Amino acid sequence: MNEPFINYLNDTIKELIISAKEIKNTDDFNKGLRIGFYKTISILLSQANAFGVYEKLDSEIRDFNLESLI
């Protein structure tokens, strides 16, 4: 079954992870940015879980260590 919202979630979360990883922890501002990305990704994953679609996300997202961003 083709579920466009899963593709949307996969792509969005992957892009957020890539963007967050590109930010170096060089100063407090950049650390704050990474925490913002952490919070955003965390909310998306929590909502995916709450709506019962978490298991449909790509394994690289499910296996990603979110705490590595902070």
mmCIF file of C-alpha atoms in Angstrom:
data_model
loop_
_atom_site.group_PDB
_atom_site.id
_atom_site.type_symbol
_atom_site.label_atom_id
_atom_site.label_comp_id
_atom_site.label_asym_id
_atom_site.label_seq_id
_atom_site.Cartn_x
_atom_site.Cartn_y
_atom_site.Cartn_z
ATOM 1 C CA MET A 1 0.000 0.000 0.000
ATOM 2 C CA ASN A 2 1.352 3.409 -0.987
ATOM 3 C CA GLU A 3 1.091 5.805 1.930
ATOM 4 C CA PRO A 4 2.341 9.271 0.951
ATOM 5 C CA PHE A 5 2.354 10.490 4.549
ATOM 6 C CA ILE A 6 4.947 7.841 5.452
ATOM 7 C CA ASN A 7 7.155 9.025 2.590
ATOM 8 C CA TYR A 8 6.658 12.583 3.807
ATOM 9 C CA LEU A 9 7.602 11.672 7.390
ATOM 10 C CA ASN A 10 10.620 9.623 6.272
ATOM 11 C CA ASP A 11 11.947 12.401 4.054
ATOM 12 C CA THR A 12 11.300 15.158 6.574
ATOM 13 C CA ILE A 13 12.910 13.350 9.491
ATOM 14 C CA LYS A 14 15.914 12.316 7.385
ATOM 15 C CA GLU A 15 16.448 15.906 6.228
ATOM 16 C CA LEU A 16 16.220 17.160 9.816
ATOM 17 C CA ILE A 17 18.775 14.574 10.948
ATOM 18 C CA ILE A 18 21.158 15.523 8.132
ATOM 19 C CA SER A 19 20.814 19.222 8.924
ATOM 20 C CA ALA A 20 21.376 18.621 12.636
ATOM 21 C CA LYS A 21 24.490 16.530 12.015
ATOM 22 C CA GLU A 22 25.989 19.304 9.875
ATOM 23 C CA ILE A 23 25.982 21.690 12.847
ATOM 24 C CA LYS A 24 29.211 21.516 14.818
ATOM 25 C CA ASN A 25 29.120 21.820 18.618
ATOM 26 C CA THR A 26 31.533 24.740 18.557
ATOM 27 C CA ASP A 27 29.627 27.221 20.706
ATOM 28 C CA ASP A 28 26.472 27.676 22.743
ATOM 29 C CA PHE A 29 24.498 28.964 19.755
ATOM 30 C CA ASN A 30 25.209 25.852 17.690
ATOM 31 C CA LYS A 31 24.502 23.615 20.675
ATOM 32 C CA GLY A 32 21.143 25.370 20.998
ATOM 33 C CA LEU A 33 20.405 24.743 17.327
ATOM 34 C CA ARG A 34 21.140 21.049 17.741
ATOM 35 C CA ILE A 35 18.863 20.890 20.775
ATOM 36 C CA GLY A 36 16.131 22.500 18.661
ATOM 37 C CA PHE A 37 16.582 19.840 15.996
ATOM 38 C CA TYR A 38 16.577 17.173 18.715
ATOM 39 C CA LYS A 39 13.283 18.477 20.102
ATOM 40 C CA THR A 40 11.673 18.695 16.639
ATOM 41 C CA ILE A 41 12.719 15.187 15.615
ATOM 42 C CA SER A 42 11.671 13.849 19.011
ATOM 43 C CA ILE A 43 8.176 15.315 18.614
ATOM 44 C CA LEU A 44 7.780 13.852 15.120
ATOM 45 C CA LEU A 45 8.873 10.407 16.326
ATOM 46 C CA SER A 46 6.586 10.585 19.360
ATOM 47 C CA GLN A 47 3.629 11.548 17.194
ATOM 48 C CA ALA A 48 4.416 8.742 14.731
ATOM 49 C CA ASN A 49 4.375 6.351 17.669
ATOM 50 C CA ALA A 50 1.141 7.794 19.064
ATOM 51 C CA PHE A 51 -0.601 7.448 15.690
ATOM 52 C CA GLY A 52 0.649 3.890 15.229
ATOM 53 C CA VAL A 53 2.865 4.516 12.213
ATOM 54 C CA TYR A 54 6.310 4.420 13.877
ATOM 55 C CA GLU A 55 6.976 0.869 12.676
ATOM 56 C CA LYS A 56 6.329 1.973 9.094
ATOM 57 C CA LEU A 57 9.221 4.461 9.193
ATOM 58 C CA ASP A 58 12.522 3.490 7.575
ATOM 59 C CA SER A 59 14.785 1.400 9.775
ATOM 60 C CA GLU A 60 17.563 4.006 9.605
ATOM 61 C CA ILE A 61 15.215 6.439 11.352
ATOM 62 C CA ARG A 62 14.031 3.903 13.930
ATOM 63 C CA ASP A 63 17.644 2.878 14.630
ATOM 64 C CA PHE A 64 18.949 6.448 14.840
ATOM 65 C CA ASN A 65 20.298 7.393 18.263
ATOM 66 C CA LEU A 66 18.522 10.704 18.806
ATOM 67 C CA GLU A 67 20.575 11.486 21.901
ATOM 68 C CA SER A 68 23.678 11.665 19.692
ATOM 69 C CA LEU A 69 22.518 15.147 18.686
ATOM 70 C CA ILE A 70 22.911 16.568 22.183
#
